Amino acid sequence: MKKLLSGNEALALGAYHAGVRVATAYPGTPSTEILESISQFKDIYTEWSTNEKVAMEVALGSSYAGARTMVSLKQVGLNVAADPFLAAATTGVKGGLVVINADDPGIHSSQGEQDNRRYAELAKIPILEPTDSQSAYDLMQVAFDISEQFDTPVMLRTTTRISHSKSVVDITGQRQLREQKMEFPRQMQKYVMLPVNARVRHPLMEERLVKLAAFGDTFAFNQLEKGEKKLGIITSGIAYQYAKNVFPNATILKLCLTYPLPPELLKKFAAMVDKILVVEELDPFLEDHIKAMGINVIGKEFLPRLGELNNDVVTGAAVKADLLPASQPLEKISIPAKLPMRPPLLCPGCPHSGAFYVLSSLAQRLKLPGSKQTDKTSTLVITGDIGCYTLGAYPPLNAMDTTACMGASIGQAIGMEKAGISNKVVAVIGDSTFLHSGITPLIDAVYNQSKITVMILDNSTTAMTGHQEHPGTGFTIQGDPAGKVNIENIVKGLGIADVKTVNAFNLKEVRAALKDSLERDELSVVIVRGNCAVKVPKKVNPRAVDKELCNQCGICLLIGCPAIQTEGPQPVIDGTMCMGDACTICEQICPRKAIKPASPVKVGVNK
Amino acid sequence: MKKFDLLLTGVGGQGNILASDIIGDVALTAGYDVKKTDTLGMAQRGGSVISHLRIAAQVFSPLIKEGEVDILIGFEKLETVRWANYLKPGGIAIINNYAIPPLSVNQGLEHYPTDAEVKNIIGQRTDKLYLVDGSQKAAELGNARTLNIFMLGCLSKFLPFEIKDWEVGIALHLPERLLKLNMTAFELGRKEIR
Ligand SMILES: Cc1ncc(C[n+]2csc(CCOP(=O)(O)OP(=O)(O)O)c2C)c(N)n1
Ligand code: SF4
């Protein structure tokens, strides 16, 4: 049966057909949909883990017990999981263990650009890279076999473009499940990594690489496509597709096992062609390793190390490298005025908006649009974290000063305070992020007697990545009831005395709590609770601006709510977007009380 | 087999991803190779959303080269002119005559292109511009969300697929209770292109 599947859907289906029994993950773009997709099969165990490190450890245990297991994570997720990832590489596996790692060239939605093939090299484990959804489906099945045959975790590396593109998959297989009893026979030398045992494992890892390299020489998915002799292309992943478009006549070596590289196959290929260009995204990973084998290739002196490739970029590089003749570029359209950008915004009715409005006002950062007023020296420093709430960094809210990696806000705040800045420091962190990696730094704050204020924005979901459940929501990925962790109890359990919980949609309450905490000379936590607008089932009583009462002061525009628009200087509320009774933030800040429930809206032009 | 490179542009929530999924399935049914890729800069939060859809006997890159789009399908005017350079000379542009001004425009800091500017920008590539009243027609139908199927109706006039394949494709992606209304929107879309 032929179907259009995204790379992520194809990976999930391939794993299911390969007999995976346990799948773990923490959400992150672009890998999120892999677990979501495989969780539709009720006969396997799937979990959203607390964070990637835990996901990797649960997977490792499951593999030790004999189950075919997979972990999926985004590239920075592997930073978090690096410790157990390297441990897994050392101990090896029992049931096949596949780590699906999704890189994000072009930084579509990450806090950085990194080439995680380097991690597999560090861990001395194999990398498989699909070139489209069909190959994702096929390779997933092979991945488990390789893992078991070579006693190693396998990195299956995808990129945003592979994960999020749909292409045709011929679904040939069906679920193959071994009859098997789950058991863990003790084996001290393999599973207890005391130095004496780790010393035994290391040479096995080196041997493993040698065997894998030889395996790659005849691996059916490393494919040689014969073409003209004058140009050879070595490529992998999505770059293969661009190479096929740009060099239709070249001889191409498509590598799907990209680490370790197949020495004999590469030598054979090099002997077949006059010149070799390596086409790969991000780092010169293949290129460096091929050069180290003594094979002469060109690559990154023409192709960028940054961002995604595409046909235009590869063509440009080919022209620079004299591999293609320059062609007359199509004339660009002249655009009369600069087109306005459309940055993402917090949704209408977002529970984070009010919290940031208060924070911004306490930090004296609110500025009317277009006003010439210069930034006052802020009394506060606001360390931030990653989630929808990172959008609070943008104008008009301007209420976030740092974003580094998940969970960093609290540690950064402690560090600023200890370094001795004179401002009070507030750390802002979301609920999923807090549970992911905010607890250990909060312990640090208690232990080291820090006096920062921590704001936990609890919208009861992992909104940024598409509203996944987490340990605080009380539901599993499949929507079944689950254990529910209480954030107040965690915080109080650490021994923090000043802990307040406030309603995100009551600005007076938020303001009073925050102001009180900021004035105190002790560690404090304010939990701001309110449902994510996307989770609110129904919009009731959208608000409207009473033009008689409104004096066009523009204060309501400082929330940055997309439902509040302008007709000339007059603010107006788009009733089809307004969340109404569920929010009322603008109503609370309007000094003239000009914002009120509108008369019921007619079903009109929707946006 | 002819090739069709389509670019769909819009704002999160307008339903253009679903539309491109439907086109993909219809093309697959019609025996074509298909690749589709969406770029969504945080679509949920009102960001811009574009889909590249490539239909041919065999497709390699899922991304279309600049200047090679055969049909540009715009759900929102600003987001469409933003991608105008992708249209091939003499290509077709079907644009929903509808504006969703970004915050900076609402705050009076930036300028939203006028209809004359939209026509001028697209006009530098092609005279085959269809400015259609999709949002209005969808609202008149009583369900603004039918916009995407209306746009598919417009598009269907330029693609070699049979109406029954479109029906099957649409039914695959929409709940049954909404089918009738959406097929009406599809018909309205077809009528819009003369
Ligand atoms: C290590 C790591 N894993 C995953 C992600 C992807 N990611 C970004 S923010 C986020 C969680 C956001 O949830 P929450 O803190 O509850 O904030 P919300 O978006 O709900 O406001 C995730 C999973 C990441 N950036 N880094
Ligand atoms: S998805 Fe939820 S948390 Fe994210 S911006 Fe929208 S309302 Fe806020």
CSV table of C-alpha atoms and ligand atoms in Angstrom, one decimal, chain A residues 345-347 350-352 388 459 463 467 532-534, chain B residues 44-45, ligand 2:
chain,number,residue,atom,x,y,z
A,345,LEU,CA,3.0,36.0,19.3
A,346,LEU,CA,1.5,34.7,22.5
A,347,CYS,CA,-2.1,33.7,21.7
A,350,CYS,CA,-2.6,33.2,26.8
A,351,PRO,CA,-2.0,32.9,30.6
A,352,HIS,CA,1.6,34.1,30.2
A,388,CYS,CA,5.9,29.7,24.6
A,459,ASN,CA,-0.3,26.4,32.1
A,463,ALA,CA,2.5,24.2,24.9
A,467,HIS,CA,0.5,20.6,24.0
A,532,CYS,CA,-3.3,27.5,28.0
A,533,ALA,CA,-5.8,29.2,25.7
A,534,VAL,CA,-5.6,26.4,23.2
B,44,GLN,CA,0.0,28.0,16.4
B,45,ARG,CA,1.0,31.5,17.6
C,2,SF4,S1,-0.2,27.9,23.0
C,2,SF4,FE1,-0.9,28.3,25.1
C,2,SF4,S2,0.9,28.9,26.3
C,2,SF4,FE2,1.4,29.0,24.1
C,2,SF4,S3,1.1,31.1,23.5
C,2,SF4,FE3,-0.8,30.0,23.1
C,2,SF4,S4,-2.0,30.2,25.0
C,2,SF4,FE4,0.1,30.8,25.5
